[in-house]
PDB file of C-alpha atoms in Angstrom:
ATOM      1  CA  MET A   1      21.797  34.925  28.500  1.00  0.00           C
ATOM      2  CA  ASN A   2      22.214  38.513  27.335  1.00  0.00           C
ATOM      3  CA  SER A   3      23.353  39.548  23.880  1.00  0.00           C
ATOM      4  CA  VAL A   4      27.043  39.709  24.831  1.00  0.00           C
ATOM      5  CA  ASP A   5      26.960  36.199  26.305  1.00  0.00           C
ATOM      6  CA  ASN A   6      25.133  34.918  23.231  1.00  0.00           C
ATOM      7  CA  THR A   7      27.674  36.509  20.904  1.00  0.00           C
ATOM      8  CA  LEU A   8      30.533  34.997  22.902  1.00  0.00           C
ATOM      9  CA  ALA A   9      28.899  31.549  22.786  1.00  0.00           C
ATOM     10  CA  VAL A  10      28.417  31.782  19.014  1.00  0.00           C
ATOM     11  CA  PHE A  11      31.959  33.108  18.510  1.00  0.00           C
ATOM     12  CA  THR A  12      33.447  30.182  20.434  1.00  0.00           C
ATOM     13  CA  LYS A  13      31.689  27.646  18.214  1.00  0.00           C
ATOM     14  CA  LEU A  14      32.466  29.440  14.959  1.00  0.00           C
ATOM     15  CA  PHE A  15      36.125  30.063  15.795  1.00  0.00           C
ATOM     16  CA  PHE A  16      36.835  26.430  16.640  1.00  0.00           C
ATOM     17  CA  ILE A  17      35.092  25.287  13.454  1.00  0.00           C
ATOM     18  CA  LEU A  18      36.958  27.878  11.364  1.00  0.00           C
ATOM     19  CA  ASN A  19      40.168  26.490  12.881  1.00  0.00           C
ATOM     20  CA  PRO A  20      42.555  28.946  11.175  1.00  0.00           C
ATOM     21  CA  VAL A  21      45.519  27.044  12.647  1.00  0.00           C
ATOM     22  CA  ALA A  22      44.825  24.243  10.147  1.00  0.00           C
ATOM     23  CA  SER A  23      45.220  26.747   7.281  1.00  0.00           C
ATOM     24  CA  ILE A  24      48.717  27.855   8.327  1.00  0.00           C
ATOM     25  CA  PRO A  25      50.690  25.259   6.284  1.00  0.00           C
ATOM     26  CA  LEU A  26      48.806  26.077   3.075  1.00  0.00           C
ATOM     27  CA  TYR A  27      49.154  29.815   3.669  1.00  0.00           C
ATOM     28  CA  LEU A  28      52.890  29.572   4.339  1.00  0.00           C
ATOM     29  CA  SER A  29      53.448  27.483   1.215  1.00  0.00           C
ATOM     30  CA  SER A  30      51.497  30.011  -0.851  1.00  0.00           C
ATOM     31  CA  ILE A  31      53.558  33.023   0.283  1.00  0.00           C
ATOM     32  CA  GLN A  32      56.998  31.523  -0.280  1.00  0.00           C
ATOM     33  CA  ASP A  33      59.088  33.952  -2.351  1.00  0.00           C
ATOM     34  CA  LYS A  34      56.293  36.538  -2.030  1.00  0.00           C
ATOM     35  CA  ASP A  35      56.771  40.025  -0.626  1.00  0.00           C
ATOM     36  CA  GLN A  36      54.764  41.323   2.341  1.00  0.00           C
ATOM     37  CA  ARG A  37      52.279  43.129   0.129  1.00  0.00           C
ATOM     38  CA  GLU A  38      51.441  39.965  -1.805  1.00  0.00           C
ATOM     39  CA  ALA A  39      51.263  37.874   1.387  1.00  0.00           C
ATOM     40  CA  LYS A  40      48.838  40.394   2.861  1.00  0.00           C
ATOM     41  CA  ARG A  41      46.727  40.320  -0.323  1.00  0.00           C
ATOM     42  CA  ILE A  42      46.432  36.523  -0.194  1.00  0.00           C
ATOM     43  CA  ALA A  43      45.316  36.609   3.457  1.00  0.00           C
ATOM     44  CA  ILE A  44      42.785  39.387   2.840  1.00  0.00           C
ATOM     45  CA  GLU A  45      41.409  37.636  -0.230  1.00  0.00           C
ATOM     46  CA  ALA A  46      41.119  34.284   1.555  1.00  0.00           C
ATOM     47  CA  VAL A  47      39.349  35.650   4.633  1.00  0.00           C
ATOM     48  CA  GLY A  48      37.199  37.985   2.518  1.00  0.00           C
ATOM     49  CA  LEU A  49      35.973  35.114   0.345  1.00  0.00           C
ATOM     50  CA  ALA A  50      35.348  32.947   3.405  1.00  0.00           C
ATOM     51  CA  PHE A  51      33.349  35.744   5.062  1.00  0.00           C
ATOM     52  CA  ALA A  52      31.298  36.423   1.920  1.00  0.00           C
ATOM     53  CA  LEU A  53      30.408  32.743   1.550  1.00  0.00           C
ATOM     54  CA  ALA A  54      29.469  32.470   5.226  1.00  0.00           C
ATOM     55  CA  MET A  55      27.319  35.617   4.944  1.00  0.00           C
ATOM     56  CA  PHE A  56      25.510  34.193   1.922  1.00  0.00           C
ATOM     57  CA  PHE A  57      24.410  31.128   3.873  1.00  0.00           C
ATOM     58  CA  LEU A  58      23.641  33.218   6.949  1.00  0.00           C
ATOM     59  CA  ILE A  59      21.172  35.259   4.891  1.00  0.00           C
ATOM     60  CA  VAL A  60      19.615  32.675   2.566  1.00  0.00           C
ATOM     61  CA  GLY A  61      20.579  29.337   4.129  1.00  0.00           C
ATOM     62  CA  ASP A  62      17.262  28.535   5.795  1.00  0.00           C
ATOM     63  CA  ALA A  63      15.311  29.677   2.720  1.00  0.00           C
ATOM     64  CA  PHE A  64      17.525  27.424   0.596  1.00  0.00           C
ATOM     65  CA  LEU A  65      16.728  24.454   2.847  1.00  0.00           C
ATOM     66  CA  SER A  66      13.027  25.264   2.683  1.00  0.00           C
ATOM     67  CA  PHE A  67      13.183  25.445  -1.114  1.00  0.00           C
ATOM     68  CA  LEU A  68      14.762  21.981  -1.202  1.00  0.00           C
ATOM     69  CA  GLY A  69      12.229  20.645   1.293  1.00  0.00           C
ATOM     70  CA  ILE A  70      14.913  19.708   3.827  1.00  0.00           C
ATOM     71  CA  ASP A  71      13.851  19.567   7.473  1.00  0.00           C
ATOM     72  CA  LEU A  72      16.067  21.735   9.675  1.00  0.00           C
ATOM     73  CA  ASN A  73      16.523  19.038  12.307  1.00  0.00           C
ATOM     74  CA  ALA A  74      17.581  16.529   9.653  1.00  0.00           C
ATOM     75  CA  PHE A  75      20.061  19.126   8.393  1.00  0.00           C
ATOM     76  CA  ARG A  76      21.238  19.636  11.966  1.00  0.00           C
ATOM     77  CA  VAL A  77      21.998  15.911  12.272  1.00  0.00           C
ATOM     78  CA  ALA A  78      23.775  15.853   8.889  1.00  0.00           C
ATOM     79  CA  GLY A  79      25.785  18.945   9.819  1.00  0.00           C
ATOM     80  CA  GLY A  80      26.711  17.346  13.128  1.00  0.00           C
ATOM     81  CA  VAL A  81      28.002  14.262  11.330  1.00  0.00           C
ATOM     82  CA  ILE A  82      30.137  16.469   9.058  1.00  0.00           C
ATOM     83  CA  LEU A  83      31.561  18.359  12.037  1.00  0.00           C
ATOM     84  CA  PHE A  84      32.295  15.117  13.867  1.00  0.00           C
ATOM     85  CA  LEU A  85      34.188  13.749  10.855  1.00  0.00           C
ATOM     86  CA  LEU A  86      36.087  17.029  10.380  1.00  0.00           C
ATOM     87  CA  GLY A  87      37.107  16.944  14.028  1.00  0.00           C
ATOM     88  CA  LEU A  88      38.140  13.315  13.655  1.00  0.00           C
ATOM     89  CA  GLU A  89      40.345  14.278  10.700  1.00  0.00           C
ATOM     90  CA  ASN A  90      42.138  16.890  12.785  1.00  0.00           C
ATOM     91  CA  THR A  91      42.489  14.706  15.860  1.00  0.00           C
ATOM     92  CA  LEU A  92      43.699  11.492  14.203  1.00  0.00           C
ATOM     93  CA  ASN A  93      45.401  13.106  11.185  1.00  0.00           C
ATOM     94  CA  ILE A  94      43.316  11.097   8.719  1.00  0.00           C
ATOM     95  CA  THR A  95      41.232  12.225   5.754  1.00  0.00           C
ATOM     96  CA  PHE A  96      37.785  11.299   4.477  1.00  0.00           C
ATOM     97  CA  ARG A  97      38.021  13.502   1.375  1.00  0.00           C
ATOM     98  CA  GLU A  98      40.359  14.225  -1.497  1.00  0.00           C
ATOM     99  CA  LYS A  99      42.299  17.385  -0.787  1.00  0.00           C
ATOM    100  CA  SER A 100      42.818  19.863  -3.598  1.00  0.00           C
ATOM    101  CA  SER A 101      46.303  20.773  -4.747  1.00  0.00           C
ATOM    102  CA  SER A 102      47.391  24.388  -4.487  1.00  0.00           C
ATOM    103  CA  LYS A 103      48.835  24.005  -7.950  1.00  0.00           C
ATOM    104  CA  GLN A 104      45.353  23.428  -9.351  1.00  0.00           C
ATOM    105  CA  SER A 105      43.600  26.276  -7.556  1.00  0.00           C
ATOM    106  CA  ARG A 106      44.508  29.651  -6.134  1.00  0.00           C
ATOM    107  CA  ALA A 107      45.713  29.312  -2.556  1.00  0.00           C
ATOM    108  CA  SER A 108      43.402  32.085  -1.349  1.00  0.00           C
ATOM    109  CA  VAL A 109      40.381  30.194  -2.687  1.00  0.00           C
ATOM    110  CA  LEU A 110      41.481  26.928  -1.067  1.00  0.00           C
ATOM    111  CA  ILE A 111      42.004  28.663   2.264  1.00  0.00           C
ATOM    112  CA  ALA A 112      38.607  30.381   1.970  1.00  0.00           C
ATOM    113  CA  THR A 113      36.818  27.138   1.162  1.00  0.00           C
ATOM    114  CA  PRO A 114      36.931  24.404   2.275  1.00  0.00           C
ATOM    115  CA  MET A 115      39.608  25.299   4.877  1.00  0.00           C
ATOM    116  CA  LEU A 116      37.780  28.204   6.584  1.00  0.00           C
ATOM    117  CA  THR A 117      34.194  28.220   5.321  1.00  0.00           C
ATOM    118  CA  GLY A 118      33.477  24.578   4.621  1.00  0.00           C
ATOM    119  CA  PRO A 119      30.416  22.339   5.066  1.00  0.00           C
ATOM    120  CA  GLY A 120      30.880  22.310   8.834  1.00  0.00           C
ATOM    121  CA  LEU A 121      30.788  26.090   9.235  1.00  0.00           C
ATOM    122  CA  ILE A 122      27.935  26.474   6.747  1.00  0.00           C
ATOM    123  CA  SER A 123      25.724  23.917   8.504  1.00  0.00           C
ATOM    124  CA  THR A 124      26.541  25.438  11.895  1.00  0.00           C
ATOM    125  CA  ILE A 125      25.640  28.963  10.761  1.00  0.00           C
ATOM    126  CA  ILE A 126      22.282  27.827   9.398  1.00  0.00           C
ATOM    127  CA  THR A 127      21.336  25.935  12.563  1.00  0.00           C
ATOM    128  CA  LEU A 128      22.544  28.722  14.879  1.00  0.00           C
ATOM    129  CA  LYS A 129      19.863  31.000  13.412  1.00  0.00           C
ATOM    130  CA  GLN A 130      17.254  28.971  15.299  1.00  0.00           C
ATOM    131  CA  ASP A 131      18.717  29.934  18.676  1.00  0.00           C
ATOM    132  CA  PHE A 132      20.483  33.263  18.142  1.00  0.00           C
ATOM    133  CA  SER A 133      19.741  36.563  16.425  1.00  0.00           C
ATOM    134  CA  MET A 134      21.232  37.567  13.086  1.00  0.00           C
ATOM    135  CA  ILE A 135      23.133  40.415  14.767  1.00  0.00           C
ATOM    136  CA  GLU A 136      24.691  38.075  17.342  1.00  0.00           C
ATOM    137  CA  ILE A 137      25.813  35.610  14.672  1.00  0.00           C
ATOM    138  CA  LEU A 138      27.109  38.385  12.409  1.00  0.00           C
ATOM    139  CA  ALA A 139      29.099  39.973  15.241  1.00  0.00           C
ATOM    140  CA  ALA A 140      30.577  36.628  16.280  1.00  0.00           C
ATOM    141  CA  LEU A 141      31.387  35.680  12.686  1.00  0.00           C
ATOM    142  CA  SER A 142      33.082  39.027  12.051  1.00  0.00           C
ATOM    143  CA  ILE A 143      35.281  38.702  15.139  1.00  0.00           C
ATOM    144  CA  ALA A 144      36.176  35.098  14.259  1.00  0.00           C
ATOM    145  CA  MET A 145      37.151  36.081  10.704  1.00  0.00           C
ATOM    146  CA  ILE A 146      39.276  39.000  11.930  1.00  0.00           C
ATOM    147  CA  LEU A 147      41.123  36.651  14.286  1.00  0.00           C
ATOM    148  CA  ALA A 148      41.556  34.156  11.443  1.00  0.00           C
ATOM    149  CA  TYR A 149      43.183  36.912   9.370  1.00  0.00           C
ATOM    150  CA  ILE A 150      45.489  37.884  12.251  1.00  0.00           C
ATOM    151  CA  ILE A 151      46.534  34.253  12.744  1.00  0.00           C
ATOM    152  CA  LEU A 152      47.272  33.794   9.037  1.00  0.00           C
ATOM    153  CA  ARG A 153      49.340  36.973   8.902  1.00  0.00           C
ATOM    154  CA  SER A 154      51.196  35.876  12.050  1.00  0.00           C
ATOM    155  CA  SER A 155      51.904  32.382  10.704  1.00  0.00           C
ATOM    156  CA  ASN A 156      55.668  32.853  10.417  1.00  0.00           C
ATOM    157  CA  LEU A 157      55.921  34.166  13.974  1.00  0.00           C
ATOM    158  CA  LEU A 158      53.727  31.360  15.322  1.00  0.00           C
ATOM    159  CA  VAL A 159      55.855  28.693  13.663  1.00  0.00           C
ATOM    160  CA  LYS A 160      59.055  30.415  14.816  1.00  0.00           C
ATOM    161  CA  TYR A 161      58.131  30.959  18.463  1.00  0.00           C
ATOM    162  CA  VAL A 162      55.493  28.290  19.126  1.00  0.00           C
ATOM    163  CA  GLY A 163      56.803  25.567  16.844  1.00  0.00           C
ATOM    164  CA  ASN A 164      55.164  23.131  14.456  1.00  0.00           C
ATOM    165  CA  GLU A 165      54.721  20.482  17.152  1.00  0.00           C
ATOM    166  CA  SER A 166      52.793  22.842  19.428  1.00  0.00           C
ATOM    167  CA  LEU A 167      50.628  23.967  16.507  1.00  0.00           C
ATOM    168  CA  ASN A 168      49.880  20.327  15.686  1.00  0.00           C
ATOM    169  CA  ILE A 169      48.821  19.713  19.287  1.00  0.00           C
ATOM    170  CA  LEU A 170      46.616  22.820  19.196  1.00  0.00           C
ATOM    171  CA  ASN A 171      45.068  21.597  15.950  1.00  0.00           C
ATOM    172  CA  LYS A 172      44.208  18.265  17.607  1.00  0.00           C
ATOM    173  CA  ILE A 173      42.612  20.083  20.546  1.00  0.00           C
ATOM    174  CA  PHE A 174      40.528  22.076  18.058  1.00  0.00           C
ATOM    175  CA  GLY A 175      39.580  18.747  16.481  1.00  0.00           C
ATOM    176  CA  LEU A 176      38.295  17.356  19.777  1.00  0.00           C
ATOM    177  CA  LEU A 177      36.218  20.480  20.376  1.00  0.00           C
ATOM    178  CA  ILE A 178      34.800  20.320  16.841  1.00  0.00           C
ATOM    179  CA  MET A 179      33.858  16.661  17.420  1.00  0.00           C
ATOM    180  CA  SER A 180      32.059  17.684  20.629  1.00  0.00           C
ATOM    181  CA  ILE A 181      30.118  20.425  18.840  1.00  0.00           C
ATOM    182  CA  GLY A 182      29.179  17.944  16.105  1.00  0.00           C
ATOM    183  CA  ALA A 183      28.040  15.303  18.604  1.00  0.00           C
ATOM    184  CA  ASN A 184      25.907  17.919  20.366  1.00  0.00           C
ATOM    185  CA  MET A 185      24.296  18.946  17.060  1.00  0.00           C
ATOM    186  CA  ILE A 186      23.509  15.296  16.267  1.00  0.00           C
ATOM    187  CA  LEU A 187      21.978  14.775  19.711  1.00  0.00           C
ATOM    188  CA  ASN A 188      19.859  17.945  19.535  1.00  0.00           C
ATOM    189  CA  GLY A 189      18.650  17.232  16.011  1.00  0.00           C
ATOM    190  CA  ALA A 190      17.841  13.586  16.720  1.00  0.00           C
ATOM    191  CA  THR A 191      16.018  14.496  19.948  1.00  0.00           C
ATOM    192  CA  LYS A 192      13.804  17.012  18.143  1.00  0.00           C
ATOM    193  CA  ILE A 193      13.095  14.564  15.307  1.00  0.00           C
ATOM    194  CA  ILE A 194      12.064  11.851  17.785  1.00  0.00           C
ATOM    195  CA  LYS A 195       9.915  14.350  19.690  1.00  0.00           C
ATOM    196  CA  SER A 196       8.137  15.484  16.516  1.00  0.00           C
ATOM    197  CA  LEU A 197       7.506  11.873  15.469  1.00  0.00           C
ATOM    198  CA  SER A 198       6.051  11.023  18.882  1.00  0.00           C
ATOM    199  CA  GLU A 199       3.551  13.866  18.519  1.00  0.00           C
ATOM    200  CA  ILE A 200       2.159  12.493  15.256  1.00  0.00           C
TER     201      ILE A 200
END
């Protein structure tokens, strides 16, 4: 595949894992009684923090794993499990983790992490570096974050014209796709681990 195809492939994975649709309820609750300027600030701050955190792991993630002595394929399997569980949460509307209250933390921080840049996105970014260039991942990540910002800022319109029920269905579809990406990561990581063990 050429660079454009690679970037598109990476973008597709990252955008589904970002799943900005899931952040809409928290964003809307955080901008109640806020003017447009404040609502815009919250969205910019949330996406900016999410992008900065993702960039940090894009740059130093593999070095961090090496420092801890963690095999990349083992991390790939662990990341796949996390993605599968995150997708399962979205699809079945269940939770495997305690969710923070917006009263305890700033909404922009909660949207940034774990809603946008959580363990699933971080593990995916680190493993993508084995198959794609830094430029391709950076371009795809930038586009995905820009779209996440647009979706957050359009939350009121989406709820008004699309409806909560349709957004819930879309969120479940995202969940199924995230589960598929996670299962694929588990399969790839496990296959490479088995192959390396057979060569010993």
